[in-house]
Structure formats: C-alpha cells, structure tokens
Short mmCIF file of C-alpha atoms and ligand atoms in Angstrom, two decimals:
data_model
loop_
_atom_site.label_atom_id
_atom_site.label_comp_id
_atom_site.label_asym_id
_atom_site.label_seq_id
_atom_site.Cartn_x
_atom_site.Cartn_y
_atom_site.Cartn_z
CA MET A 1 57.20 -31.34 -25.77
CA GLU A 2 54.75 -32.27 -23.04
CA LYS A 3 52.67 -35.33 -23.67
CA LYS A 4 49.05 -34.75 -24.56
CA LEU A 5 46.23 -37.19 -23.97
CA LYS A 6 45.20 -38.60 -27.34
CA ILE A 7 41.46 -38.87 -27.66
CA ALA A 8 38.97 -40.30 -30.14
CA VAL A 9 35.49 -38.79 -30.03
CA LEU A 10 32.51 -40.86 -31.19
CA VAL A 11 29.37 -38.99 -32.22
CA SER A 12 26.01 -39.53 -33.91
CA GLY A 13 24.38 -36.12 -34.23
CA GLY A 14 24.82 -32.40 -33.92
CA GLY A 15 28.02 -32.53 -31.93
CA THR A 16 27.63 -29.64 -29.50
CA ASN A 17 29.51 -31.68 -26.90
CA LEU A 18 32.25 -32.33 -29.43
CA GLN A 19 32.39 -28.57 -30.03
CA SER A 20 32.83 -27.93 -26.32
CA ILE A 21 35.85 -30.26 -26.33
CA ILE A 22 37.32 -28.70 -29.49
CA ASP A 23 36.96 -25.21 -28.01
CA ARG A 24 38.69 -26.14 -24.73
CA VAL A 25 41.49 -27.96 -26.55
CA GLU A 26 42.07 -25.01 -28.88
CA ALA A 27 42.04 -22.60 -25.95
CA GLY A 28 44.73 -24.73 -24.28
CA LYS A 29 42.44 -25.44 -21.33
CA ILE A 30 42.81 -29.20 -21.62
CA LYS A 31 46.02 -31.03 -22.35
CA ALA A 32 44.48 -33.31 -24.92
CA GLN A 33 44.52 -33.73 -28.63
CA ILE A 34 41.55 -34.93 -30.66
CA GLU A 35 43.12 -37.48 -32.99
CA VAL A 36 39.94 -38.52 -34.73
CA VAL A 37 36.17 -38.00 -34.73
CA ILE A 38 34.06 -40.99 -35.76
CA SER A 39 30.36 -41.14 -36.54
CA ASN A 40 28.07 -44.05 -37.30
CA ASN A 41 25.95 -41.52 -39.17
CA SER A 42 27.46 -40.08 -42.35
CA LYS A 43 25.19 -37.04 -42.15
CA ALA A 44 26.04 -36.09 -38.57
CA TYR A 45 26.80 -32.38 -38.37
CA ALA A 46 29.44 -33.29 -35.80
CA LEU A 47 31.64 -34.57 -38.66
CA GLU A 48 31.42 -31.16 -40.30
CA ARG A 49 32.38 -29.47 -37.03
CA ALA A 50 35.50 -31.63 -36.83
CA ARG A 51 36.52 -30.95 -40.43
CA ARG A 52 36.19 -27.21 -39.89
CA HIS A 53 38.87 -27.55 -37.25
CA ASN A 54 41.10 -29.77 -39.40
CA ILE A 55 40.37 -32.84 -37.33
CA THR A 56 40.16 -36.21 -39.11
CA ALA A 57 36.46 -37.04 -39.33
CA LEU A 58 35.33 -40.50 -40.39
CA HIS A 59 32.04 -42.22 -41.07
CA MET A 60 32.31 -45.76 -39.70
CA SER A 61 29.32 -48.03 -39.31
CA ALA A 62 28.45 -51.72 -39.33
CA LYS A 63 26.45 -51.11 -42.48
CA LYS A 64 29.42 -49.55 -44.23
CA TYR A 65 31.75 -52.42 -43.33
CA GLY A 66 29.21 -55.21 -43.83
CA SER A 67 29.13 -56.46 -40.23
CA GLN A 68 29.52 -55.39 -36.62
CA GLU A 69 32.63 -57.61 -36.30
CA ARG A 70 34.33 -55.92 -39.22
CA LEU A 71 33.47 -52.47 -37.83
CA ASP A 72 34.91 -53.44 -34.45
CA GLU A 73 38.15 -54.62 -36.07
CA GLU A 74 38.43 -51.40 -38.08
CA LEU A 75 37.80 -49.29 -34.97
CA LEU A 76 40.38 -51.20 -32.92
CA GLU A 77 42.94 -50.93 -35.67
CA LEU A 78 42.36 -47.19 -35.91
CA PHE A 79 42.58 -46.68 -32.14
CA GLU A 80 45.86 -48.61 -32.06
CA GLU A 81 47.31 -46.82 -35.06
CA LYS A 82 46.52 -43.45 -33.50
CA GLN A 83 47.63 -44.60 -30.03
CA ILE A 84 44.39 -43.46 -28.47
CA ASP A 85 44.48 -43.01 -24.69
CA LEU A 86 40.82 -42.18 -24.13
CA ILE A 87 37.64 -42.87 -26.12
CA VAL A 88 34.93 -40.26 -25.58
CA LEU A 89 31.32 -41.03 -26.47
CA ALA A 90 29.74 -37.60 -27.05
CA GLY A 91 26.18 -38.24 -28.18
CA TYR A 92 27.08 -41.65 -29.67
CA MET A 93 23.82 -43.56 -29.95
CA LYS A 94 25.32 -47.03 -30.29
CA LEU A 95 26.57 -49.53 -27.74
CA LEU A 96 30.33 -49.81 -28.09
CA SER A 97 31.31 -53.42 -28.65
CA PRO A 98 32.37 -55.41 -25.54
CA MET A 99 35.62 -56.28 -27.30
CA ILE A 100 36.61 -52.61 -27.44
CA VAL A 101 35.36 -51.91 -23.93
CA ARG A 102 37.50 -54.79 -22.57
CA LYS A 103 40.59 -53.58 -24.40
CA TYR A 104 40.09 -49.99 -23.19
CA ARG A 105 38.71 -50.82 -19.74
CA GLY A 106 38.36 -47.59 -17.73
CA ARG A 107 39.36 -45.53 -20.77
CA VAL A 108 35.96 -45.14 -22.44
CA ILE A 109 33.65 -42.41 -21.11
CA ASN A 110 30.14 -41.30 -22.02
CA ILE A 111 28.10 -38.16 -21.44
CA HIS A 112 24.51 -38.80 -20.35
CA PRO A 113 21.79 -36.13 -20.02
CA GLY A 114 20.24 -37.36 -16.76
CA PRO A 115 20.65 -39.12 -13.42
CA LEU A 116 22.23 -42.58 -13.49
CA PRO A 117 21.45 -45.39 -13.09
CA GLU A 118 17.77 -44.42 -12.67
CA PHE A 119 17.34 -42.60 -15.98
CA GLY A 120 19.67 -44.60 -18.18
CA GLY A 121 19.67 -47.88 -20.06
CA LYS A 122 18.69 -49.04 -23.49
CA GLY A 123 16.21 -46.70 -25.15
CA MET A 124 16.86 -43.96 -22.59
CA TYR A 125 18.60 -41.27 -24.58
CA GLY A 126 18.14 -37.66 -25.70
CA GLN A 127 14.67 -36.18 -25.14
CA ARG A 128 13.37 -39.45 -23.73
CA VAL A 129 15.51 -38.93 -20.64
CA HIS A 130 14.10 -35.43 -20.07
CA GLN A 131 10.54 -36.63 -20.68
CA ALA A 132 11.03 -39.39 -18.10
CA VAL A 133 12.50 -36.93 -15.57
CA LEU A 134 9.49 -34.61 -16.02
CA SER A 135 7.01 -37.50 -15.80
CA ALA A 136 8.64 -38.65 -12.55
CA GLY A 137 8.14 -35.15 -11.13
CA LEU A 138 11.79 -34.64 -10.18
CA LYS A 139 12.75 -31.21 -8.87
CA GLU A 140 16.32 -31.78 -9.91
CA THR A 141 18.05 -33.65 -12.70
CA CYS A 142 21.71 -33.74 -13.71
CA ALA A 143 24.25 -34.25 -16.43
CA SER A 144 26.51 -37.25 -15.87
CA VAL A 145 29.81 -38.52 -17.17
CA HIS A 146 30.43 -42.21 -16.57
CA VAL A 147 32.85 -44.94 -17.49
CA VAL A 148 31.49 -47.21 -20.20
CA ASP A 149 31.23 -50.92 -19.53
CA GLU A 150 29.42 -53.69 -21.40
CA ILE A 151 25.94 -52.53 -20.33
CA TYR A 152 24.16 -49.37 -21.53
CA ASP A 153 24.75 -46.40 -19.18
CA HIS A 154 25.93 -48.75 -16.44
CA GLY A 155 29.57 -48.05 -15.57
CA PRO A 156 30.74 -45.95 -12.60
CA VAL A 157 29.80 -42.26 -12.60
CA LEU A 158 32.88 -40.03 -12.58
CA LEU A 159 31.17 -36.65 -12.37
CA GLU A 160 27.61 -35.42 -12.21
CA ARG A 161 26.30 -31.88 -11.89
CA LYS A 162 22.81 -30.95 -10.77
CA VAL A 163 20.33 -28.97 -12.85
CA SER A 164 17.05 -27.62 -11.40
CA VAL A 165 13.78 -28.62 -13.02
CA MET A 166 11.44 -25.62 -13.42
CA PRO A 167 7.64 -26.00 -13.01
CA ASP A 168 7.02 -24.96 -16.62
CA ASP A 169 9.82 -27.02 -18.18
CA THR A 170 9.21 -28.97 -21.36
CA PRO A 171 11.59 -31.76 -22.47
CA GLU A 172 13.10 -29.22 -24.88
CA SER A 173 13.68 -26.45 -22.33
CA LEU A 174 15.11 -28.91 -19.83
CA ALA A 175 17.35 -30.47 -22.50
CA ALA A 176 18.78 -27.07 -23.37
CA ARG A 177 19.65 -26.32 -19.73
CA VAL A 178 21.19 -29.77 -19.15
CA LEU A 179 23.17 -29.51 -22.40
CA LYS A 180 24.94 -26.38 -21.16
CA VAL A 181 26.11 -28.33 -18.12
CA GLU A 182 27.18 -31.28 -20.29
CA HIS A 183 29.43 -28.86 -22.14
CA GLN A 184 31.21 -28.08 -18.87
CA ILE A 185 31.55 -31.51 -17.31
CA LEU A 186 32.66 -33.58 -20.30
CA PRO A 187 35.78 -31.44 -20.91
CA GLU A 188 36.36 -31.40 -17.14
CA VAL A 189 36.50 -35.18 -16.99
CA ILE A 190 38.77 -35.35 -20.05
CA ASN A 191 41.04 -32.94 -18.23
CA MET A 192 41.01 -35.17 -15.16
CA TYR A 193 42.34 -38.01 -17.33
CA ALA A 194 44.87 -35.65 -18.97
CA GLN A 195 46.15 -34.61 -15.55
CA GLY A 196 46.38 -38.19 -14.33
CA LYS A 197 43.69 -37.60 -11.70
CA ILE A 198 41.79 -40.66 -12.88
CA ASP A 199 43.62 -43.95 -12.94
CA PRO A 200 41.78 -46.23 -15.41
CA GLY A 201 43.15 -49.31 -13.67
CA LYS A 202 41.65 -48.25 -10.35
CA ILE A 203 38.10 -47.48 -11.43
CA ARG A 204 35.93 -49.87 -9.51
CA GLU A 205 32.58 -51.18 -10.61
CA ASP A 206 31.14 -50.53 -7.16
CA GLN A 207 31.58 -46.79 -7.68
CA SER A 208 28.34 -46.89 -9.66
C1 GAR B 1 23.55 -35.02 -25.50
O1 GAR B 1 22.53 -34.46 -24.75
C2 GAR B 1 24.02 -36.32 -24.87
O2 GAR B 1 24.01 -36.29 -23.47
C3 GAR B 1 23.01 -37.28 -25.39
O3 GAR B 1 22.84 -36.90 -26.73
C4 GAR B 1 23.04 -35.50 -26.86
C5 GAR B 1 24.03 -35.25 -27.96
O4 GAR B 1 24.11 -33.87 -28.24
N1 GAR B 1 23.47 -38.65 -25.27
C6 GAR B 1 22.70 -39.65 -24.90
O5 GAR B 1 21.51 -39.52 -24.68
C7 GAR B 1 23.40 -40.99 -24.85
N2 GAR B 1 22.70 -41.89 -23.98
P1 GAR B 1 25.28 -33.27 -29.11
O6 GAR B 1 25.38 -34.12 -30.39
O7 GAR B 1 24.85 -31.88 -29.41
O8 GAR B 1 26.54 -33.34 -28.31
#
C-alpha cells in the first residue's frame, strides 16, 4: 500500500478548515490520513466533526493536565505513538510549545486569515485580523499558510492567496470570503507535503 502522510490537526473552534481537510482526504484528493484531532477546548465543534468521520478526537489542555509541561509531554508522546509526519494548526488559538516546534521543525503549519507578517502576531487572530485590514484601508487581503516557529505567526509563508476587499465589507463579510480561500489553500499545502514537494529540512527562515 502506498504510504500516506500522517497528520495531526489541532483546533479550537468550529473547525471549518478541519472539515475542508476531511473532505479532501475522503475524496482521495490528498494522500494523507488524519490520525488525530486535538482541541484545547472541550466544547469545540471541530471535535464533533472529527468524531462524525470516525477520527480520534481528543480534548487536551494545560488545565486538564495540570501544567503546560505535562500537556507538552502528553502531546509529544501522542505524536510519536501515532508517528505523525505533519502537525496542522487549523484555527488553533494557542502557541505551540517551543519544545514541540523544535522536534517537528518545518513540519508544523498554520492557517492565518490575513497577510503576514504585517497582520499577524500575538492577539491578531480571527475577526481582529479582518478589522485591522479594513482599518488599514487595504484593497486586498489574503489567506496564508506558514511554517510555525517559536514566535506567533512568524515562520516562512508557504502559500498565500489574495482576496479582494470590497468597499462595503464588514469584518464578518470579509472573514467569510477569506475563509473560503483558507479551505482551498490549507489542503493544498498538506498535499504539497504529501507529494514531497516541501522538504521540511530545507525550509529557510529567510523565506518569511
Ligand atoms: C480561521 O479563519 C483561521 O484562519 C483562524 O481561525 C479561524 C478558524 O476557523 N486562525 C487564526 O486566526 C489563528 N491565528 P475554523 O475553526 O472554522 O477553521
């Protein structure tokens, strides 16, 4: 049997990006297998989405395990046990611990709903990104997939796709349009890893 890329998807909320990955995997459009979905939020609807598709869905948080260190150990153990090749942050609203980032250097990716590095960083997530784009008067924004390093939204961008800003856009309307593009580019980048088009060892920091 051909080897499939084993992925872990980390989520915090509704999980529409997770759904876009599940749908492509099930349609055979990407040679990957979702081994596990993990959420820091026990109520995340994303967990329900995973369970509906018979994917292992776990609530794992620092609170649940008593400390960040313990959570990190549990996560690492799980990733090793499941032989994870790629960790996908799909609406995960936490910084992944540097210990995990170091171990999986070049093999952790994140979807971001705006231009990087300008509209990223701590506190710049979800609607706040779209609000900032509108306040800056941009005519164009984008959805971005980047490699995760130790700093929020900082690692090299692997793929970004432009989205026009309309004169009457609200943060909500813009978010909806960007989200549709996120649903295309995140599976595309996973597929690039699955096809060996991205070599994690060769991703350079100066790509950002
Ligand atoms: C997405 O728009 C994603 O780009 C954003 O959260 C949303 C999650 O939606 N992530 C960030 O802002 C991280 N900095 P989803 O749960 O429906 O996939």
